[in-house]
Amino acid sequence: MDNIEIKKILFNSKTNKQHFLAQLKRNSNYNEFKKNIKGIKQHPFGKYALSSTPIPKTPSQLRKDNIIPHSGNIETEIAWLVDSILEHSELINNYIELKTEYENSFLLNQYDKSEEALNKIEKEICFSIWSAENRLLLTEEKIGTESNWLLLDEYLKNTKDPLSQFLIEQSSKKAENNFSYIRYKNNFESIIDGTNKSLYEYLCFKIIYPGYTGFQNFSFLVNIESVSSIIDRYNLLMDVLIELVPLGKKEFLFSVVKDLQKKISKDLKIVQLLNLLGQEYTQFSLTNKIIDIIDCYSRGEYSKCIENSSFLLKEQPSIVELYIIYVKSLIEEKLDFEPLNISKNTDEVLLKLYNIYSVSDEFNSSIEDILKIALKYFSFSFGKQILGVISKEANLNSVNNIHQLHYVFNSKFNNPKVIHYISELDANIVNKTISDFKKNDSVSAKINIAIREGKYNDISKLNGISAVKKELYFVKALLNSSDSHLALGHLEKMISSDKYSIITKKELIEMLFNIYILERDTEKALTLYVDSFFDNKNLINRLNNNNLLDALIDYSKQITIIDLPIFFYISTPKIYEQYVKYDEFLESRNVERPIQLFSSGINENKLIFFLKEVCNVDVMHHSLYFEGTDDIENERIEILKHLLSIDNNNETEYIKEITEITQKTKIRKAIREVNKGRITINTQQIKNKEENNIKDNFSRFKELVVFSNSHNIKSLDLTSKMLNKYFSTLEDKSIRDKIVNTSDPAFISYKTMFIDLRDKFILSKDFGLDGYLSTRIRHGTFLNHIRSVFESYNLVSQKKNDIYIQNEFWLNKTPFNLNDKKNDIQNEIKVFSKQIDNFTEYIIRELIQIKTEKNNQRQNALFDFSIDNTTLAFLFQESKNSINTHTSFLNFVFEYLETTIEIKLKEIRTILKNDIKDEYIKLINSFDKKIRIIINEDSFIDLTSCISKCQTDIINELENIAEWFNISNPSSELILDVQTIIQTALEITNTIYPNENIIAKIKDETNLPFASGTTNLIYIIRILLDNIIKHSGLVKSKRNVLINSKIIDNKILKISISNDFDVKLKERIITTLKEVKTNWDENRDDYSKINIEGGSGFDKIRRILAVDMQKKNYEFDYEIKRNNINISISLEVMIYKKDK
Amino acid sequence: MKILLIEDDKKKIEDIKEFLLTFYGYSNLVIKESYQSGLRELIKVKYDLLLLDMSIPTWDKNINESGGNFEKFGGYKILKEITRKKKPIDTILITMFDDFGESDRSITLEHLNNLLTEEFPTLYKGVAYYNTREDNWKTELDLLIESYMNSV
């Protein structure tokens, strides 16, 4: 389209000018569009669109114009940008000069000078995202983070464009010294996750270039920048041009760079680009000076290098190549790191590079630090060069050698290394570059050319190079030659020698490894990899372990060496794959368990590593040769004990792991004990207490029997058998009639005694069954265990003032496409929560209750101890003559009651596993169905899969709960130290409150095993922890829980739990605790409140102490300081000396 | 015919047992409730057909064993192991999840079905999506068992 036509269309009032210009960009190329631009400029709209506030003077003017829509055409988008840049070429030249001054001063820590340059840029040229970024960086370095934040605040207040605001905010974070590279990257990723793909690419390119590779949508990047300041436009253009070099389009790029060159004379990057494109060759003024130093290094004259590079660095602190020469020369000379004291910044970079090249222990942290430096200084040429240096060591996957091209592009001299980075480019460019360097008499140029062309004989002919250096160059050239097969022998010989520096060694390992992979010599590659790892774990960071993983998968022969599982452990985080190789290795040694390898004669270092790292609990979990978690943990402990005997260096680590496993095992066993059976009947205690009461009544009963018209019952069998006989004949009316005898006064006396003992058995506030049901099951425990299943999937909402509140978890997780159904989903969750809570409360209130013929308000109570006259009459007949002492009578009655409770418990277990389970499943299914109706054809995978999972879990939980309904045997008490008891209580609490997760500091000063009432002590601490969750009024992060245990006067165990609470609750808490203390002090034998559900549970604690643990001396106390409460429970304990 | 079911959900076990009894009069179903017990059984005893759940605990749960790690893809690992240990068996997957994993990192049942078909072409016979609310799974399972029986 010619310019007359363009002008005509633009001046037509009906034309959508933006769309027209976008269309024009879409269908043109660079040179054609350049001509069109003249036509566009003839219309005011076109002229303004091309220019678009190029020189903003304040943050508010940043990016204030609309963008002409993206055309997808890189050539015309660039032409558009170039036009405005060239319009302001003088400003750009000025910017480049000031920028160099700014960067150099910055690197020398001369911040005032830097600031001066930056001020000049903003004053004489314009305000830009670049200047905001650098002022934030300067402020951070010069003053500190708080000033950085204040400046950010000012920028954000004054910036109107959201994209600019985002870029500036990220610049502030990037500058923060406290943000590590990884932390910044994770933070950035979480912010931009879900952003449109092209915008995502733009943001990564602008903000975190080192973190991403493989950029593609360059026309979009250029288009977005077309309304930015002229400085930002120019910076982005230069960064994009280098990205385009490996992608071809040489002529287009050449035209662009030539256009720029005509007007922008100050930027060395333009000259580097022209050199790179192979059309021209310009030698920089610094080239000879720097090449001289590089030549020294190539010849192995390291002392000279140290001297010369440090001298030149003082003049030229931004020449990254000199940093490398300096630190590598120190390493080659086996010298410790020596700072140059040029500036703090340069010394920091030198130190990090030294750590990396010397493969020191600080290798990994230095990689991260240097990546942060590259990120922070990425707007400097220096930062871009640092990225090029570190890319390979940090495994950054530099696509098309782009990081290395940045290194050359931002360089200040003609680096002969460039010929290795452009190997993928047009052959003409490569040949041209080589011939340009051939003109140079530099030895490093000759070496690089010989290596590139595979001319190893040329290397042999070179004079004045140290022998070890020459060998290295020779083998590198050999690898690129047609005789590459000869390189293998050379490399194997070289690698076994110790005359090479760590730098050369690392290169040799990499070359040899690659040959092995290429030659499919998998076992050798494997051994080299693992041996090098054992030599220094950072020697292998550049090896491509995926190549070896693939080769091992394809490898047909069985590998029997220990290197195999070690390699998989190093190379893959997938536990199953690690296990497979572990298993294959053990199988190849004909053993089933790692402990069988202890005296196998395997290389000790490798065996230690294998046992220490590979044979961990997670890997062994897959093995078929273990019987369960306990067995695996025992194996691990045996392994650790063996490691202790052969590897003193890691003694502390082994002891720590043994302690952790032992502790874990103890806690698990304690939890099992707590869950095994929660029903305890202290029959003996009731008998003891009732013995005197029953004595007189029983004598009277016996007298009545003598006077009554008794029947013949010849013998008394075991009561349980008798009872079974009774139950089996219950339907037989003739027998029933025979035994019913209600008018007999002896029967009445018998009945009174029997019912009285039964009531003691079930309802006694101290030893009775109801007390245990209350303290161990009904008091929050059952509800919490059931709720925990649903809470762990966030399927139940919390209640506030008896109203179910919004479920924040699912509110935030609801997919965008279901936004209009959020309320419906929330309502269903509330309904479901209510149903679950109501049903669970019904179980507690109505089912896990006791009823008798007298106390029968709870008709559905499962512990039905009602006893009718028929039953009593049968028992009376069976026992009246055969029982002659009150103790036999007590035994008779309690045997009956114990048998009855066993029958009841069996029934309850069945009801829990069937009827109650079915009801919960019904509720879950109904909830699932309603949710699926709401979401209809859409998908809400997270929610629906949680609903499915909770079904399996509730069945399992009910199976576990059913086990509580067993009589527990108090004689099987665990012996645990107090610390473990506290941790067990804490773990149980955190399991049943999955969303509360109490993190407590535990300070155990007892260091004593606790042998009597371990589970009771766990219950007590559990109740105290429950109180924190329920009554502190604080969210989990603010509770500040501390648990302390100590022995006082060698006889009192004092457990104190302190936590913060909401001050608004202070009065209520004080009142409650005063009452509790009074109650404990004044009503020591009154347990009337213990079966009242809810409340703080302190009466239940008192009952546990007095009744279950039989403590005579115990105490409750509290202390309140501001918003912190400390509650202590003290109990008398017997402390045995060790010898006893 | 000898069928092994590896499954830890009690309700599902009962439903599958009832299905096999009603549809095939089959009452000899052997049940294992974990990755470990299931795999051991497969290595020790020769079965004709395996009905397999995808997400299972490592160990059988009991009073002394909490089950160890919960294996989200335990069923997949069983298929890998029986292939590796050369104990192949025709397998039908019965799962109550239509999606595995979490959000965008999850894998749909359809995708999983394709992956298993591709990776275990000779063993894997297909999947039935079990759902307590509906009976469709019975039809799906019936078709898969029918197809398996016709192929042997």
JSON list of C-alpha atoms in Angstrom, two decimals, chain A residues 193 576 579-580 583-584 587 618 620-630 632 668 672 675-676 813 917 921 925-926 928-929 932 941-942 944-945 948-949 951-952 955-956 959 963, chain B residues 8-12 14 35-36 39-40 43 58-59 61 63-69 71-72 77 80-81 84-85 96-104 106 108 129-133:
[
{"chain": "A", "resi": 193, "resn": "ASP", "atom": "CA", "xyz": [0.21, -17.92, 37.86]},
{"chain": "A", "resi": 576, "resn": "TYR", "atom": "CA", "xyz": [9.28, -45.61, 43.62]},
{"chain": "A", "resi": 579, "resn": "TYR", "atom": "CA", "xyz": [13.02, -48.33, 45.39]},
{"chain": "A", "resi": 580, "resn": "VAL", "atom": "CA", "xyz": [13.08, -50.31, 42.13]},
{"chain": "A", "resi": 583, "resn": "ASP", "atom": "CA", "xyz": [15.29, -53.79, 45.13]},
{"chain": "A", "resi": 584, "resn": "GLU", "atom": "CA", "xyz": [17.19, -54.82, 41.98]},
{"chain": "A", "resi": 587, "resn": "GLU", "atom": "CA", "xyz": [18.15, -59.07, 44.58]},
{"chain": "A", "resi": 618, "resn": "ASP", "atom": "CA", "xyz": [10.12, -44.20, 52.49]},
{"chain": "A", "resi": 620, "resn": "MET", "atom": "CA", "xyz": [11.84, -49.46, 52.23]},
{"chain": "A", "resi": 621, "resn": "HIS", "atom": "CA", "xyz": [8.07, -48.97, 52.51]},
{"chain": "A", "resi": 622, "resn": "HIS", "atom": "CA", "xyz": [7.78, -50.49, 49.06]},
{"chain": "A", "resi": 623, "resn": "SER", "atom": "CA", "xyz": [9.76, -53.61, 49.90]},
{"chain": "A", "resi": 624, "resn": "LEU", "atom": "CA", "xyz": [7.90, -56.87, 50.29]},
{"chain": "A", "resi": 625, "resn": "TYR", "atom": "CA", "xyz": [10.30, -58.11, 52.91]},
{"chain": "A", "resi": 626, "resn": "PHE", "atom": "CA", "xyz": [8.95, -56.09, 55.81]},
{"chain": "A", "resi": 627, "resn": "GLU", "atom": "CA", "xyz": [5.91, -56.84, 57.91]},
{"chain": "A", "resi": 628, "resn": "GLY", "atom": "CA", "xyz": [4.83, -53.30, 58.70]},
{"chain": "A", "resi": 629, "resn": "THR", "atom": "CA", "xyz": [5.81, -49.85, 59.86]},
{"chain": "A", "resi": 630, "resn": "ASP", "atom": "CA", "xyz": [7.36, -51.14, 63.11]},
{"chain": "A", "resi": 632, "resn": "ILE", "atom": "CA", "xyz": [10.77, -51.04, 58.81]},
{"chain": "A", "resi": 668, "resn": "ARG", "atom": "CA", "xyz": [2.52, -44.48, 67.95]},
{"chain": "A", "resi": 672, "resn": "ARG", "atom": "CA", "xyz": [-2.58, -47.30, 69.96]},
{"chain": "A", "resi": 675, "resn": "ASN", "atom": "CA", "xyz": [-7.34, -46.03, 71.13]},
{"chain": "A", "resi": 676, "resn": "LYS", "atom": "CA", "xyz": [-7.35, -49.70, 72.02]},
{"chain": "A", "resi": 813, "resn": "LYS", "atom": "CA", "xyz": [-11.21, -22.89, 45.67]},
{"chain": "A", "resi": 917, "resn": "LYS", "atom": "CA", "xyz": [-21.69, -46.11, 59.19]},
{"chain": "A", "resi": 921, "resn": "ILE", "atom": "CA", "xyz": [-22.63, -42.77, 54.05]},
{"chain": "A", "resi": 925, "resn": "ASN", "atom": "CA", "xyz": [-24.05, -39.57, 49.22]},
{"chain": "A", "resi": 926, "resn": "SER", "atom": "CA", "xyz": [-26.86, -37.11, 49.50]},
{"chain": "A", "resi": 928, "resn": "ASP", "atom": "CA", "xyz": [-22.40, -35.56, 46.79]},
{"chain": "A", "resi": 929, "resn": "LYS", "atom": "CA", "xyz": [-25.55, -35.82, 44.73]},
{"chain": "A", "resi": 932, "resn": "ARG", "atom": "CA", "xyz": [-23.16, -32.67, 41.41]},
{"chain": "A", "resi": 941, "resn": "ILE", "atom": "CA", "xyz": [-12.68, -31.98, 40.95]},
{"chain": "A", "resi": 942, "resn": "ASP", "atom": "CA", "xyz": [-11.18, -30.85, 44.24]},
{"chain": "A", "resi": 944, "resn": "THR", "atom": "CA", "xyz": [-16.01, -34.01, 44.50]},
{"chain": "A", "resi": 945, "resn": "SER", "atom": "CA", "xyz": [-12.89, -36.08, 45.07]},
{"chain": "A", "resi": 948, "resn": "SER", "atom": "CA", "xyz": [-15.42, -39.45, 47.75]},
{"chain": "A", "resi": 949, "resn": "LYS", "atom": "CA", "xyz": [-12.33, -39.73, 49.93]},
{"chain": "A", "resi": 951, "resn": "GLN", "atom": "CA", "xyz": [-16.43, -41.84, 52.65]},
{"chain": "A", "resi": 952, "resn": "THR", "atom": "CA", "xyz": [-13.51, -44.28, 52.94]},
{"chain": "A", "resi": 955, "resn": "ILE", "atom": "CA", "xyz": [-15.66, -45.94, 57.50]},
{"chain": "A", "resi": 956, "resn": "ASN", "atom": "CA", "xyz": [-12.09, -46.38, 58.75]},
{"chain": "A", "resi": 959, "resn": "GLU", "atom": "CA", "xyz": [-13.79, -48.96, 62.66]},
{"chain": "A", "resi": 963, "resn": "GLU", "atom": "CA", "xyz": [-12.28, -50.39, 69.01]},
{"chain": "B", "resi": 8, "resn": "ASP", "atom": "CA", "xyz": [-9.56, -50.73, 51.40]},
{"chain": "B", "resi": 9, "resn": "ASP", "atom": "CA", "xyz": [-13.05, -49.22, 51.42]},
{"chain": "B", "resi": 10, "resn": "LYS", "atom": "CA", "xyz": [-15.30, -51.54, 53.43]},
{"chain": "B", "resi": 11, "resn": "LYS", "atom": "CA", "xyz": [-18.49, -50.40, 51.74]},
{"chain": "B", "resi": 12, "resn": "LYS", "atom": "CA", "xyz": [-17.03, -50.88, 48.31]},
{"chain": "B", "resi": 14, "resn": "GLU", "atom": "CA", "xyz": [-19.25, -55.35, 50.39]},
{"chain": "B", "resi": 35, "resn": "TYR", "atom": "CA", "xyz": [-0.54, -52.32, 48.47]},
{"chain": "B", "resi": 36, "resn": "GLN", "atom": "CA", "xyz": [1.68, -54.68, 50.47]},
{"chain": "B", "resi": 39, "resn": "LEU", "atom": "CA", "xyz": [1.17, -57.47, 46.01]},
{"chain": "B", "resi": 40, "resn": "ARG", "atom": "CA", "xyz": [2.39, -60.30, 48.25]},
{"chain": "B", "resi": 43, "resn": "ILE", "atom": "CA", "xyz": [3.33, -62.94, 43.94]},
{"chain": "B", "resi": 58, "resn": "THR", "atom": "CA", "xyz": [0.68, -49.27, 52.12]},
{"chain": "B", "resi": 59, "resn": "TRP", "atom": "CA", "xyz": [-0.16, -51.79, 54.81]},
{"chain": "B", "resi": 61, "resn": "LYS", "atom": "CA", "xyz": [-4.72, -51.38, 58.83]},
{"chain": "B", "resi": 63, "resn": "ILE", "atom": "CA", "xyz": [-4.83, -52.09, 65.84]},
{"chain": "B", "resi": 64, "resn": "ASN", "atom": "CA", "xyz": [-1.04, -52.24, 65.59]},
{"chain": "B", "resi": 65, "resn": "GLU", "atom": "CA", "xyz": [-0.64, -50.77, 62.12]},
{"chain": "B", "resi": 66, "resn": "SER", "atom": "CA", "xyz": [-1.96, -47.44, 60.97]},
{"chain": "B", "resi": 67, "resn": "GLY", "atom": "CA", "xyz": [-1.53, -48.34, 57.32]},
{"chain": "B", "resi": 68, "resn": "GLY", "atom": "CA", "xyz": [1.66, -46.41, 56.58]},
{"chain": "B", "resi": 69, "resn": "ASN", "atom": "CA", "xyz": [1.71, -43.96, 53.69]},
{"chain": "B", "resi": 71, "resn": "GLU", "atom": "CA", "xyz": [-0.57, -44.48, 48.13]},
{"chain": "B", "resi": 72, "resn": "LYS", "atom": "CA", "xyz": [-2.57, -42.25, 45.82]},
{"chain": "B", "resi": 77, "resn": "LYS", "atom": "CA", "xyz": [2.50, -49.28, 41.46]},
{"chain": "B", "resi": 80, "resn": "LYS", "atom": "CA", "xyz": [4.32, -51.81, 37.71]},
{"chain": "B", "resi": 81, "resn": "GLU", "atom": "CA", "xyz": [5.53, -54.32, 40.28]},
{"chain": "B", "resi": 84, "resn": "ARG", "atom": "CA", "xyz": [8.60, -56.10, 36.92]},
{"chain": "B", "resi": 85, "resn": "LYS", "atom": "CA", "xyz": [8.34, -59.27, 38.98]},
{"chain": "B", "resi": 96, "resn": "MET", "atom": "CA", "xyz": [-14.59, -44.20, 43.23]},
{"chain": "B", "resi": 97, "resn": "PHE", "atom": "CA", "xyz": [-12.62, -41.18, 42.05]},
{"chain": "B", "resi": 98, "resn": "ASP", "atom": "CA", "xyz": [-13.20, -39.53, 38.70]},
{"chain": "B", "resi": 99, "resn": "ASP", "atom": "CA", "xyz": [-10.07, -37.51, 39.22]},
{"chain": "B", "resi": 100, "resn": "PHE", "atom": "CA", "xyz": [-6.72, -38.10, 40.89]},
{"chain": "B", "resi": 101, "resn": "GLY", "atom": "CA", "xyz": [-4.37, -35.58, 42.40]},
{"chain": "B", "resi": 102, "resn": "GLU", "atom": "CA", "xyz": [-5.13, -31.95, 43.05]},
{"chain": "B", "resi": 103, "resn": "SER", "atom": "CA", "xyz": [-6.57, -29.19, 40.88]},
{"chain": "B", "resi": 104, "resn": "ASP", "atom": "CA", "xyz": [-4.47, -28.44, 37.83]},
{"chain": "B", "resi": 106, "resn": "SER", "atom": "CA", "xyz": [-4.72, -33.76, 38.73]},
{"chain": "B", "resi": 108, "resn": "THR", "atom": "CA", "xyz": [-8.80, -37.41, 35.08]},
{"chain": "B", "resi": 129, "resn": "TYR", "atom": "CA", "xyz": [-16.27, -45.96, 38.04]},
{"chain": "B", "resi": 130, "resn": "TYR", "atom": "CA", "xyz": [-17.77, -47.00, 41.35]},
{"chain": "B", "resi": 131, "resn": "ASN", "atom": "CA", "xyz": [-20.38, -44.77, 42.89]},
{"chain": "B", "resi": 132, "resn": "THR", "atom": "CA", "xyz": [-22.42, -45.62, 45.97]},
{"chain": "B", "resi": 133, "resn": "ARG", "atom": "CA", "xyz": [-25.35, -43.55, 44.77]}
]
